[in-house]
Amino acid sequence: MSCYKIYYNADGAKLMHPVGSAAEYRQLRHTIYQINMVAKARRGEKVTNKKGVLVDAKTMLLQMNYSCLPNADGTLKGSTHYSTSVGMDIDIHRADFESDAAYETRLAEVPQLVLQKKDELHLLMLERSAGSTDKQGVPKAGFHLVFSRRAELSQEENLKWASALLGVPFDEAAKDITRVFFTTTASEEDLLYLDEKLFVNEELIMKNEESSAAQPHSSLFTLHSSLTLSYHGTPYSDIIAKYWQLYNDGKEPCEGDRNVKTFELAKMLRHICDYSLEMLMRVIPRYDGFPEEEWQQTLQNALNEERKGMPYQLRQVLSELKKERKLLAAGGTKDTPPQRPKKLPRLLALLTSKVPEMYKDAVAEAVFPALGTHLHGVKFLYTDNVAHEATFMHVLIAQQSIGKGRIKEPINCINEDIAARDEPNRRREAEWKRKNPTGKTKAKDPRPTDICIQLVIDNLTDAVFNQRVVDVNENGQRFIYTIVDEVEGLRKVTTSGKIEDVSVLIRKAFDNALHGQERVGADSITGIAPLRWNWNASSTPPNAVKFFRRAVNDGTLSRLNISTILKPERQKGEKNHAPVVGTYDDAFKEALRPYIERLNTASGLIECPQATKLALRLQEELDERADLYESEAYRVLSYRAIVIAFLKAMVLYVAEGQRWSRDIEPYVCWSVQMDLWCKMRFFGDQLEEELSMEKKILNKGPMDLLSLLPDEFGLDDYKLMRQQQGRQGDGGSTLRMWKSREYVTYDEGTKKWTKTEKYFEKKGL
């Protein structure tokens, strides 16, 4: 089989480089550049190429060839050497169908058809294409697939055989074995099937006996296979791009600085290129018409420099890329969250219908605490055979003044019936208090036991909070609900106002653990009940990080559901228009009413085989992603994120009249990715560091304290490490000693300490 990445030399000729493993293949497909460019291609956008020409974004995607082997000089053009696999295109044109519905149905049927025939076809890869338009501007979409070549058939005969087997039109364009395919991402929505056999280089199949005898080609192929375009799974192209971003304002070398910049780049990269000139020549571009001999000599000069430990700049580049890879695990990039499905479940489509596009993600996620508050006495059996209730605690983290309040109006509409039920109960409670003032000696009337108030404010004493928890439990095992404009407002739910106490409440609420108080006095509020507390809170990123700083690795963060709002980038020349919000009128409320009634009337243990099957699949997939992106933080956060996603699926299932609609699953898959993307974006680095430190502590013997800290750390990080190590005092003398020995430097501007090259050299790193 064969899988080749296409790249260009300085003269613009297409060259081929083999992809050696499924892991490398996925990494190439899932770079930040590739994900962003696929999104632009699907929106039909144009981008500026390196020559400054405006082109379709699709033409800038990663290219692959699956049907041929390179020429003796490594080029693609004119190759006559068959590989042991065949690439094929299946295009589906909107113009061939009477309606959009029929077109969408066909798009859904094709991958199912291919996968049903995968054994007979000897399928190696199936991907969703980026899509485009035909000459008339009518949309077309489709799929690319790779299958094992039948050696007795020509390229055209192989394609006709596969087309007949699948019942799809013959791919005329793929008759040319040098045909390249514009690749999409490695997400589960794009990469539908992949077999490791695609990367096993078997005996070469030549077009004729003459080419079969060509020895130079075989030796070249061996050379190509021995090299790789990635370092521990990270493409060198990403490493180079990140280096220019961090240390050259994102600019590539040009005439005037190309020699010195290329020299500096080569001097850095040699540490991860086996000090090999051949390897450097494969990974470092020849910028801006750099003469080849001069370019090669520049790389050699870099290799001739004295060898030292790995440079700090390279460590920083790899560290930044590692952080960004954590976000790739959740299906997004540093600045691009996972893409929401075009079609949402009907309830969520209704609830998001009044807000502009930029707010739909946040609203679709933020409504669940209010929806779950309508369920009472309802439990859902999870895959661990534990019955869960509809507990949702949602934090919307987004920049200041972006419009986080847009989530309030749909939430108010959802809770309108609860507010109406609460009002007479509030009046009854106020009247009872008036007749039975605290501290009077006369006999008191007993407080009515049927008072039940679900919507609670964010300024409570512990006694009132506990009273509400007991009341809702004794009146139908209901939830209380709170909404705060700023996450800091949650401090007011407890008398102490400490984040530690809020964290305890969050952990108890997720597990519906017992909560309350026992008092001896006749006037004291006494009662213990399961804590059923749903809430919504908003925050800016700095405030959220500060608020949850001490609660990232104690189980608090993993029990939250987090979303965000990102303002779309304006295109050059595009005006900045204020978002237009619809009206939540009587028609909207009437459309919402049936869903709320179904939630209100549900009872008992409710099971849904489709939701359970989906949760099991997500557990397997997210665990694999954690392995792929080497992120223990992602793995830890994924466990409860799947529980939250499962509960959302069950709420939608109940709201639909206990019917499983086809659009629930894609929403739930996106929802868990969005939740994890936000957690990794705002808290991933801290959790990763704390888990790493925890592992070191568990395996510790005599230990270098500085090794327990990240390469850059603040005073709080240092104090926390000392506390976890059981060290006494503030540790100021140790910091001063590290600085005097030049193991660390201190930046007055950032208030951060940074490990030095001298320290890394001492540790042999």
mmCIF file of C-alpha atoms in Angstrom, residues 199 258 312 353 477 485:
data_model
loop_
_atom_site.group_PDB
_atom_site.id
_atom_site.type_symbol
_atom_site.label_atom_id
_atom_site.label_comp_id
_atom_site.label_asym_id
_atom_site.label_seq_id
_atom_site.Cartn_x
_atom_site.Cartn_y
_atom_site.Cartn_z
ATOM 1 C CA PHE A 199 1.130 2.465 5.599
ATOM 2 C CA ARG A 258 17.187 34.706 4.957
ATOM 3 C CA TYR A 312 15.522 27.190 25.383
ATOM 4 C CA SER A 353 -33.465 30.569 17.173
ATOM 5 C CA GLN A 477 -37.398 15.482 44.912
ATOM 6 C CA ASP A 485 -23.921 37.284 36.364
#
